[in-house]
Short mmCIF file of C-alpha atoms (C1' of nucleotides) in Angstrom, two decimals:
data_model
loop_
_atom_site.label_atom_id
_atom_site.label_comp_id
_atom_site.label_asym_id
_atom_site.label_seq_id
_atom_site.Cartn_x
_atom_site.Cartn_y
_atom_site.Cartn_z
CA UNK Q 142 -59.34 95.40 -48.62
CA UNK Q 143 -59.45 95.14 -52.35
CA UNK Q 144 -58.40 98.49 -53.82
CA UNK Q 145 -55.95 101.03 -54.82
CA UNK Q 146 -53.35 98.41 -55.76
CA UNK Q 147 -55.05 95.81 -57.80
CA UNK Q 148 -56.12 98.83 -60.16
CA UNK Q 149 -54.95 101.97 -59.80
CA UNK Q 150 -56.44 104.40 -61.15
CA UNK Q 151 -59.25 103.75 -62.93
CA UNK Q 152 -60.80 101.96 -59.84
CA UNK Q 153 -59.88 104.49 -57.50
CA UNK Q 154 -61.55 107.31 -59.86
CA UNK Q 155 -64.85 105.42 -59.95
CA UNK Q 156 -64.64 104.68 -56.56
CA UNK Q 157 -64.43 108.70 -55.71
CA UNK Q 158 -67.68 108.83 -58.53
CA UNK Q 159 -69.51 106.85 -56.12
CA UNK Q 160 -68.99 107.48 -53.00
CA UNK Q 161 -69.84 111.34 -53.99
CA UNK Q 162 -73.06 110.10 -55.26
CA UNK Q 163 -73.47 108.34 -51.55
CA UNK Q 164 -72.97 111.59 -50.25
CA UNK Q 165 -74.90 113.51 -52.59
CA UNK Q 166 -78.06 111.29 -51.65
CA UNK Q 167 -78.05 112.03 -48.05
CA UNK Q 168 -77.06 115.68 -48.09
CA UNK Q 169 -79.89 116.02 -50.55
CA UNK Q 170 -82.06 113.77 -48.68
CA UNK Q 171 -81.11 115.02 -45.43
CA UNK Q 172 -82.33 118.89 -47.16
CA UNK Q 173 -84.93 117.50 -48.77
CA UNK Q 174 -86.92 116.59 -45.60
CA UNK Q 175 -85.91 119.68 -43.33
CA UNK Q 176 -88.51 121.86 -44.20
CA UNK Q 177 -91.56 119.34 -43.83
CA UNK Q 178 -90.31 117.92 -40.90
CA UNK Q 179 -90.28 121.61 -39.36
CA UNK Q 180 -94.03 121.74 -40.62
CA UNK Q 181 -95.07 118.92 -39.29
CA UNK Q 182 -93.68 119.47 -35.72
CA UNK Q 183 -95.88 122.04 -35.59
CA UNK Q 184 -99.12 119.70 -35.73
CA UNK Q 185 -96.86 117.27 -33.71
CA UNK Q 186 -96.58 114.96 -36.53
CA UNK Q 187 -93.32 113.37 -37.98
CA UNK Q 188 -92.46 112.03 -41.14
CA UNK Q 189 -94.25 109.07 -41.12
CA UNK Q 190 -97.19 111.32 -41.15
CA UNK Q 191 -96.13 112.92 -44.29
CA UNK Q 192 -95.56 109.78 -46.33
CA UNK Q 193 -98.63 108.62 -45.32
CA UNK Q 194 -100.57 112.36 -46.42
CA UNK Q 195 -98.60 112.17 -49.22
CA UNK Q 196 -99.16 108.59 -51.08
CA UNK Q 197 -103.12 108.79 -50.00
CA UNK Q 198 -103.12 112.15 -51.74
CA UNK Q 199 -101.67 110.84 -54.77
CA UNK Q 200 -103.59 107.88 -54.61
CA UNK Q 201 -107.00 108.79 -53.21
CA UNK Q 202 -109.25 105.53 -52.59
CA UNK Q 203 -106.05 103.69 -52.00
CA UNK Q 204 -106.61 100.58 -50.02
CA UNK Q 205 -104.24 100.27 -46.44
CA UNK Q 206 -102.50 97.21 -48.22
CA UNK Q 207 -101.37 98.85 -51.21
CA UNK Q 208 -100.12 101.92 -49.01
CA UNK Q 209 -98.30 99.43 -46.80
CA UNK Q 210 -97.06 98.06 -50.10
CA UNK Q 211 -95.74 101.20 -51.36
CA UNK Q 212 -94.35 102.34 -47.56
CA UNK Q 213 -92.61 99.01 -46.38
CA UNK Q 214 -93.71 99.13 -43.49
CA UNK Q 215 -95.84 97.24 -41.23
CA UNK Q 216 -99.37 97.49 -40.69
CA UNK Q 217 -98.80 97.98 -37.03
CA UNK Q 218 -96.09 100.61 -37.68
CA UNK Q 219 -98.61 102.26 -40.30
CA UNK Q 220 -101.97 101.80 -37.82
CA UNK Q 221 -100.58 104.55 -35.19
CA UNK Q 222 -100.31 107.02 -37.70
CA UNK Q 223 -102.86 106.41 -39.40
CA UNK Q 224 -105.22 105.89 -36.39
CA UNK Q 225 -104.22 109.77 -35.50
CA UNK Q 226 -104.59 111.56 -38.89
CA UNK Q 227 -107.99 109.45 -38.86
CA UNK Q 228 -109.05 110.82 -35.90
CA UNK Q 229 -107.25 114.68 -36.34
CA UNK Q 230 -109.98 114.28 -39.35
CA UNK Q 231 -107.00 114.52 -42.12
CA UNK Q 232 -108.20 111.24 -43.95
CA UNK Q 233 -111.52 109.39 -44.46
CA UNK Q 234 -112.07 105.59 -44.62
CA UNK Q 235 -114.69 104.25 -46.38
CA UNK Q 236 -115.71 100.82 -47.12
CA UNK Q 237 -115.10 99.54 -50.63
CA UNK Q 238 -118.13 98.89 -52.66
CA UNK Q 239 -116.46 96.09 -54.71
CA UNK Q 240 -114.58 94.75 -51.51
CA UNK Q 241 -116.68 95.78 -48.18
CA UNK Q 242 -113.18 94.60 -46.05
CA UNK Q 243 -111.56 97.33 -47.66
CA UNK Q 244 -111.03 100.50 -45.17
CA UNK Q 245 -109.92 103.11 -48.72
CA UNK Q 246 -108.38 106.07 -47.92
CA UNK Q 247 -108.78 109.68 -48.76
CA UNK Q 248 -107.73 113.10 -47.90
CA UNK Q 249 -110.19 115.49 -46.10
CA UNK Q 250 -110.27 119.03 -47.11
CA UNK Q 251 -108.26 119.98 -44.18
CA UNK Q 252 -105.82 116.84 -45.23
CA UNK Q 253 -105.27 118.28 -48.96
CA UNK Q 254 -104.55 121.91 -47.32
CA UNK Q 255 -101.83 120.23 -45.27
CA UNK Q 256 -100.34 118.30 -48.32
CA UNK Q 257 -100.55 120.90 -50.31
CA UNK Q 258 -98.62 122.72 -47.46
CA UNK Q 259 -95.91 120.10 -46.96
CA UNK Q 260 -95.43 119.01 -50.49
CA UNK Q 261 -94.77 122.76 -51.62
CA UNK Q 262 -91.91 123.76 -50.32
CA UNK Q 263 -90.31 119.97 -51.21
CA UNK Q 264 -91.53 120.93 -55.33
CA UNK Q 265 -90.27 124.27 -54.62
CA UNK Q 266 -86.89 122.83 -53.41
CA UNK Q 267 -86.98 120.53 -56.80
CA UNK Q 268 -87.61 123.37 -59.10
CA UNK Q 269 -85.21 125.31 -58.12
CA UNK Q 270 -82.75 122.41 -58.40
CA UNK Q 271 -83.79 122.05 -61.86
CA UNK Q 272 -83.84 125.15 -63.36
CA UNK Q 273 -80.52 125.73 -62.01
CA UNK Q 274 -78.98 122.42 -63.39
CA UNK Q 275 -81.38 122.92 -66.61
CA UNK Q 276 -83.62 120.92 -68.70
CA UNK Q 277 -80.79 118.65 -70.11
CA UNK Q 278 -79.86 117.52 -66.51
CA UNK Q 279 -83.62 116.19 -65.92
CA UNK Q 280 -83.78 113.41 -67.52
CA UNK Q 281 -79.88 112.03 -66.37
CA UNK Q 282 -81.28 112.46 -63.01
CA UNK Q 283 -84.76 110.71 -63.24
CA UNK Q 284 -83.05 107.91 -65.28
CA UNK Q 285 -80.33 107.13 -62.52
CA UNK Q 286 -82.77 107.43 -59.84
CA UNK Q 287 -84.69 105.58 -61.39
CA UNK Q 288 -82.30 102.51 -62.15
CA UNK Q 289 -81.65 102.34 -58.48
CA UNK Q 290 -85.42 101.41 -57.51
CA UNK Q 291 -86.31 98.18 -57.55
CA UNK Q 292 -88.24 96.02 -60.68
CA UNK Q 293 -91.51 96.60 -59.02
CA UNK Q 294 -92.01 99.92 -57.88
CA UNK Q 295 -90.05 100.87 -61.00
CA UNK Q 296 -93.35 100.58 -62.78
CA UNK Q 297 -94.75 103.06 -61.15
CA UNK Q 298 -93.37 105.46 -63.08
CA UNK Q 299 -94.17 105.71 -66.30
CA UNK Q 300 -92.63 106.19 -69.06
CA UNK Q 301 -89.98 108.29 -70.14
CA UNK Q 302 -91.64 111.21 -69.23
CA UNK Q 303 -93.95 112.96 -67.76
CA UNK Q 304 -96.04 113.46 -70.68
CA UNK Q 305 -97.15 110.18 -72.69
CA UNK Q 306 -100.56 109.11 -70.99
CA UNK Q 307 -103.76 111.29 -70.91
CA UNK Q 308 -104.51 111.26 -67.26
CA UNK X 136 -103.25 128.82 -53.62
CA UNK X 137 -101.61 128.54 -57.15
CA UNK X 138 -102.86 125.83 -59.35
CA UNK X 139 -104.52 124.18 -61.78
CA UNK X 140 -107.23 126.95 -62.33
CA UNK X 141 -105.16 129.66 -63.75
CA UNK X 142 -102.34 128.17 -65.34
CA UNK X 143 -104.02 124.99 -67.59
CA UNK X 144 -101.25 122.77 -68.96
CA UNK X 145 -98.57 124.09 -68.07
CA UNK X 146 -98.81 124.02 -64.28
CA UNK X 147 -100.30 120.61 -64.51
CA UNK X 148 -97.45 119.00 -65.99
CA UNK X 149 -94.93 121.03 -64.30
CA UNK X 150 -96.50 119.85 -60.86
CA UNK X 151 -96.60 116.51 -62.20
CA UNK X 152 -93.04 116.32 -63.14
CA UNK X 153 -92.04 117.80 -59.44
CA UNK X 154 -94.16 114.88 -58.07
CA UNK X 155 -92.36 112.17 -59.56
CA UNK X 156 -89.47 113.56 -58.32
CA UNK X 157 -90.86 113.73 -55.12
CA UNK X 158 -91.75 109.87 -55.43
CA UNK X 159 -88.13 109.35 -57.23
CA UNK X 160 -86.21 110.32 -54.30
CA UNK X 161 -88.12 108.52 -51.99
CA UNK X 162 -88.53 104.66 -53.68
CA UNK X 163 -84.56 105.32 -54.18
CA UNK X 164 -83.79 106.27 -51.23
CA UNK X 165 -85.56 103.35 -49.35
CA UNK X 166 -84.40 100.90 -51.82
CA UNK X 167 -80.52 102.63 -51.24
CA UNK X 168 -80.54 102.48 -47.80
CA UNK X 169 -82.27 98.78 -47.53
CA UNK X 170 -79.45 96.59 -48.07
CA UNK X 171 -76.77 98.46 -45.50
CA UNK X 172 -80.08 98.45 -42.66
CA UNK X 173 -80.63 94.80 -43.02
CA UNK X 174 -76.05 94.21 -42.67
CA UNK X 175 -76.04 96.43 -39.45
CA UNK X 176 -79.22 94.84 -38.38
CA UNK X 177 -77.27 91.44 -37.12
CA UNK X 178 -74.39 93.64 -35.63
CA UNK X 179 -77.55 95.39 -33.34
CA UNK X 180 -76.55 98.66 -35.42
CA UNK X 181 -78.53 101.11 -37.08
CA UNK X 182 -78.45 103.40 -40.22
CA UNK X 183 -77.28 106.13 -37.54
CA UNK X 184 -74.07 104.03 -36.62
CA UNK X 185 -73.67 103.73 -40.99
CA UNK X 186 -73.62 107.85 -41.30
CA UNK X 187 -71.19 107.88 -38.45
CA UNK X 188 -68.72 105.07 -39.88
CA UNK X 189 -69.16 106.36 -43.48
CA UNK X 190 -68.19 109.47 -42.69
CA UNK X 191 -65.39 108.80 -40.21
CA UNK X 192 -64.15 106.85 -42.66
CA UNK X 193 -64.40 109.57 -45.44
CA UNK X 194 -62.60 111.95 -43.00
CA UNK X 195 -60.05 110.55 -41.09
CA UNK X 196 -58.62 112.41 -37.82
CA UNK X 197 -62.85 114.35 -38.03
CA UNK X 198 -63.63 116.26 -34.36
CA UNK X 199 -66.62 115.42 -33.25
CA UNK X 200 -67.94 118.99 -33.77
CA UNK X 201 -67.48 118.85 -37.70
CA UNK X 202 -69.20 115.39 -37.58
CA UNK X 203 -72.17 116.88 -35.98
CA UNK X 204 -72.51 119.63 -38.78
CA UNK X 205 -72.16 116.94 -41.16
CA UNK X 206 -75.16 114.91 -39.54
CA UNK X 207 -77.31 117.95 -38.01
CA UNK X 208 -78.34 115.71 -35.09
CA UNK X 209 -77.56 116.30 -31.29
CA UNK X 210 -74.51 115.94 -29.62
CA UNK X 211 -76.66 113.78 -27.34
CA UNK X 212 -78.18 111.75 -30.53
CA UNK X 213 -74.41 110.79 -31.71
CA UNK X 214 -72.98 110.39 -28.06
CA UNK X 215 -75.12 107.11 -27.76
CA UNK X 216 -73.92 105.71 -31.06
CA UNK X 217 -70.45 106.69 -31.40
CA UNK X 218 -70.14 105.71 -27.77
CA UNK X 219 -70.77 101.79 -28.76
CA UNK X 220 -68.78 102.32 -31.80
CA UNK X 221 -65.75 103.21 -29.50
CA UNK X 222 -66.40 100.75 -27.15
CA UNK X 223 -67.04 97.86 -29.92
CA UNK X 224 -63.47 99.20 -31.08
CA UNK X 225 -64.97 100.05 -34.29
CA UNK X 226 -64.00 103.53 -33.91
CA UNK X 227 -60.69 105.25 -32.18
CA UNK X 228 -60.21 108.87 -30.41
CA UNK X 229 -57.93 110.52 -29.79
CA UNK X 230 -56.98 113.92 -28.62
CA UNK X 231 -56.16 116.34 -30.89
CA UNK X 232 -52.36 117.45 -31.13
CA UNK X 233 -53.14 121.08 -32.28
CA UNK X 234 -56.14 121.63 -29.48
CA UNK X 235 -56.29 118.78 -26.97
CA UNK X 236 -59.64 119.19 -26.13
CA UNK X 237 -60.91 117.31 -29.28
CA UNK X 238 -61.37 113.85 -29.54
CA UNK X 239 -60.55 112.85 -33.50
CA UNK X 240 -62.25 110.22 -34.96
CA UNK X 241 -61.15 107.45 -36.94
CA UNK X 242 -61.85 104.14 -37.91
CA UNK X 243 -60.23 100.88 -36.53
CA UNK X 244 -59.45 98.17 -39.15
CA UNK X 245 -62.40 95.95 -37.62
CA UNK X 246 -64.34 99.79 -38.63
CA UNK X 247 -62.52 100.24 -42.10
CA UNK X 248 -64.21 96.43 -43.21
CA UNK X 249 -67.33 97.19 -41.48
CA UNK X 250 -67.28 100.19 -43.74
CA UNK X 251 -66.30 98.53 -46.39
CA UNK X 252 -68.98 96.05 -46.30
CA UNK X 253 -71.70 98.40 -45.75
CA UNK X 254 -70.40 100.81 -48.72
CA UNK X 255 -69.79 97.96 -50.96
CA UNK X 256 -73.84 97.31 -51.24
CA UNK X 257 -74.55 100.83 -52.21
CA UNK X 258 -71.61 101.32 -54.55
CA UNK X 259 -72.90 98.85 -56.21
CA UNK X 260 -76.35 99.79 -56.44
CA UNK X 261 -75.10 103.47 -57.94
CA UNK X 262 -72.86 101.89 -60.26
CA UNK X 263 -75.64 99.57 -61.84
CA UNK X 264 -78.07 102.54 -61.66
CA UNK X 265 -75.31 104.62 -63.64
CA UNK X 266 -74.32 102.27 -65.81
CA UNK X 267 -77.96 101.59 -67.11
CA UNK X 268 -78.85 104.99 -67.34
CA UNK X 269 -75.56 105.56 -69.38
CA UNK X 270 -72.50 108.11 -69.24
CA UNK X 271 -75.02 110.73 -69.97
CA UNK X 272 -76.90 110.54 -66.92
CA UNK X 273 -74.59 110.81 -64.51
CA UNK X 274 -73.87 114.73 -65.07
CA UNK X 275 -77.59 115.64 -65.00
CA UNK X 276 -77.63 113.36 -61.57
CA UNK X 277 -75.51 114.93 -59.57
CA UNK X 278 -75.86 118.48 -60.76
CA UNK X 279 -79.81 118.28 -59.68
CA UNK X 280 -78.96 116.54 -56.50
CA UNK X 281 -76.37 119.53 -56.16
CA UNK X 282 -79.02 122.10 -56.14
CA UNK X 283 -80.83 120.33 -53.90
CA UNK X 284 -78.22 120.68 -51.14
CA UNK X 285 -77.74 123.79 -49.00
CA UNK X 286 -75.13 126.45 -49.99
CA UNK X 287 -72.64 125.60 -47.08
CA UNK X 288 -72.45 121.50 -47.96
CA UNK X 289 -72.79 122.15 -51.54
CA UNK X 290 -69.03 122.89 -50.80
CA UNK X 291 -68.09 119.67 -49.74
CA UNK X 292 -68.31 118.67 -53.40
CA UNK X 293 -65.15 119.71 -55.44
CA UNK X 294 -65.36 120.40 -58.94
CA UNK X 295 -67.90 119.67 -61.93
CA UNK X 296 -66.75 116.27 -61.56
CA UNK X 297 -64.69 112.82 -60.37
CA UNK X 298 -62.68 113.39 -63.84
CA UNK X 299 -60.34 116.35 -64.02
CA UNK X 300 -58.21 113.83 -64.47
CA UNK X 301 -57.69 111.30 -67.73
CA UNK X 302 -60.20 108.79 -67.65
"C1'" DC W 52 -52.99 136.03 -15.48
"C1'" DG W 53 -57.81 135.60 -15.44
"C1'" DA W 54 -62.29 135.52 -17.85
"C1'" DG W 55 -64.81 133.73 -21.19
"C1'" DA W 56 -65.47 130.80 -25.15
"C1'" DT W 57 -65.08 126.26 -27.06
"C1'" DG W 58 -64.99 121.05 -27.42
"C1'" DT W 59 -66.58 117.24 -25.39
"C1'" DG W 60 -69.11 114.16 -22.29
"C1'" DT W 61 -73.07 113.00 -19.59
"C1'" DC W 62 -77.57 112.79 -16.92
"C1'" DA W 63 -82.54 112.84 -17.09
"C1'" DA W 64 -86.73 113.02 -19.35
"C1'" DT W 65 -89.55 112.59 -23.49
"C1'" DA W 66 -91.31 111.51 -28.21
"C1'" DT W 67 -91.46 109.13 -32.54
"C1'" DG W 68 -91.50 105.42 -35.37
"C1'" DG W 69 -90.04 101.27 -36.43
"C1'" DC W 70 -90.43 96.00 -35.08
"C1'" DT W 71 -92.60 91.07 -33.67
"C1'" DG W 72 -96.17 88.08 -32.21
"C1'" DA W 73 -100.75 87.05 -31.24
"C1'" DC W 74 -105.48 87.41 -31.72
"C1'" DG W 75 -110.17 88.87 -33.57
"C1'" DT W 76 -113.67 89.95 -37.00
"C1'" DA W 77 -115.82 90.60 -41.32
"C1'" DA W 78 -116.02 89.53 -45.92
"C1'" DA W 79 -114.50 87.20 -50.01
"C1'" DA W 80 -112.93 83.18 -52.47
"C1'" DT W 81 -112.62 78.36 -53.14
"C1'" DA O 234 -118.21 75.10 -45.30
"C1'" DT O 235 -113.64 76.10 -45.00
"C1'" DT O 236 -109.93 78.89 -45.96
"C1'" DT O 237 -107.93 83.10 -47.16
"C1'" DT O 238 -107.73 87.99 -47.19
"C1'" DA O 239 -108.16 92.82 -45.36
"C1'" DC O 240 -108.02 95.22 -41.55
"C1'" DG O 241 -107.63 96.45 -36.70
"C1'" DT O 242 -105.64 96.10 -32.15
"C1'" DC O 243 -103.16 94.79 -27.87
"C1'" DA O 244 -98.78 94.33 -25.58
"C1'" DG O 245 -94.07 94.89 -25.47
"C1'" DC O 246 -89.48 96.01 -27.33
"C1'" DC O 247 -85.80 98.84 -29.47
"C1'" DA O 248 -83.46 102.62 -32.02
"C1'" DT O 249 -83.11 107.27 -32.77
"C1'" DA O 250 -84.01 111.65 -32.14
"C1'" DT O 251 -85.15 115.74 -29.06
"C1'" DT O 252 -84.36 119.55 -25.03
"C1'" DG O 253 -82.16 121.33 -21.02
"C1'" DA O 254 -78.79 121.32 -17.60
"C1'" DC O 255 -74.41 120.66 -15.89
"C1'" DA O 256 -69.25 119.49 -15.65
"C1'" DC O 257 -64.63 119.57 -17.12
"C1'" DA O 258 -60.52 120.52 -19.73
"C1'" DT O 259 -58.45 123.50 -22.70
"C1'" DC O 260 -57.83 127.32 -25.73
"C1'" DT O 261 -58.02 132.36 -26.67
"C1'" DC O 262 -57.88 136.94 -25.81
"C1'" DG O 263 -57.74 141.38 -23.25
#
DNA sequence: CGAGATGTGTCAATATGGCTGACGTAAAAT
DNA sequence: ATTTTACGTCAGCCATATTGACACATCTCG
């Protein structure tokens, strides 16, 4: 139970607030992955594929634990498809020359053509969404995301903006 | 095509701010939809049986038509789910008084606490993410997730926002 | 009234992407 | 030398999505 007539109307308000934010994160979310899911069933991949194209390409030499650190998933889940975009010749493994266990990853040409490819119309989707909110709308929505991420992956994102570091 | 090379800075950053949106979205939405994934996993559900209660319960007396345009999945994809829902008596049909050939939807009390107990986790979530990122924020949130959506749902979200009201 | 459109359910087949548990091997760390 | 770590893999299971075809009741319209 526990609404409406405990407090009227100031929990009922804020209840409305954030159950349209619910829904605003999956309509979003739900748009934000149509387009490279329609991609990818072209090569017969799915969106596991994607995250995977997409983290090594931000992350080139990235070692398989970190990725399955950053995906949640598990290495059996990730092994599949990875085994295929391994063999499809999308991403290289190569030994690490401090640590020879490590298998780190890296895009192929043909791997950075299909990022490039998959991640474009998802920044296109973005920009759009942000010029027609405007600049002063940014930042509100990076902070909330943001605070809903947990501690650790939190610090993967710098700091207030996109500018400070050299990089 | 289209980078780095003939537009220096301003490219750069611009493609690096799209990216951490990109990344934003997804380390949110993982972390959002953790909590109500691990609930439904010890009532054998999944996060398809959450879209369906959340929104019957948002719509009360919804056809089963309107909740497919809601979801874009197959009829066949929600027949499996909202069948155990019915038969688990979380959800109730019944024909509609206006055209008898559709079966409205609407959640049973056992669905209304289900619901409630799934919602609660994420409510909370947004409401600590807004409250950290301050009043502000929230406004520049949901205007970019706005644009994000297609034109047709974008309708589904009344006015600029919650507060026409007092407040 | 009758024909067609609509709302819903269902059957069969298929694919994807998660999971657990167990085991193996190479290399690093202690 | 032993233990731990990084990675891979096998086998099996489950949830969720797909397409295509068909059936039935009911509504709508000429």
């Amino acid at each position: 139970m526990a609404d409406v007539k405990s407090e009227p109307a100031q929990s009922f308000l804020r209840d409305e607030e954030l159950r349209q934010a619910i829904e605003l994160l999956f309509f979003a979310y739900r748009d934000f992955t149509a387009e490279p899911d329609a991609i990818l069933a072209k090569w017969k991949f799915g969106r596991a594929h994607h995250r995977v194209i997409y983290f090594v390409g931000r992350h080139p030499q990235i070692s398989v634990t970190e990725l399955l650190g950053i995906l949640k998933i598990t290495k059996q889940s990730l092994s599949r498809v990875l085994g295929q975009l391994v063999r499809d010749a999308y991403i290289v493994q190569r030994p690490g020359l401090r640590d020879r266990r490590q298998r780190l990853l890296e895009l192929t040409e043909r791997g950075k053509e299909l990022e490039r490819q998959l991640s474009e119309t998802q920044r296109a989707l973005i920009a759009r969404a942000y010029r027609a909110a405007g600049g002063g709308s940014v930042e509100g929505f990076r902070k909330v995301l943001l605070g809903m991420i947990n501690e650790e992956d939190r610090r993967r994102f710098p700091r207030p903006l996109t500018g400070t570091g050299p990089r």
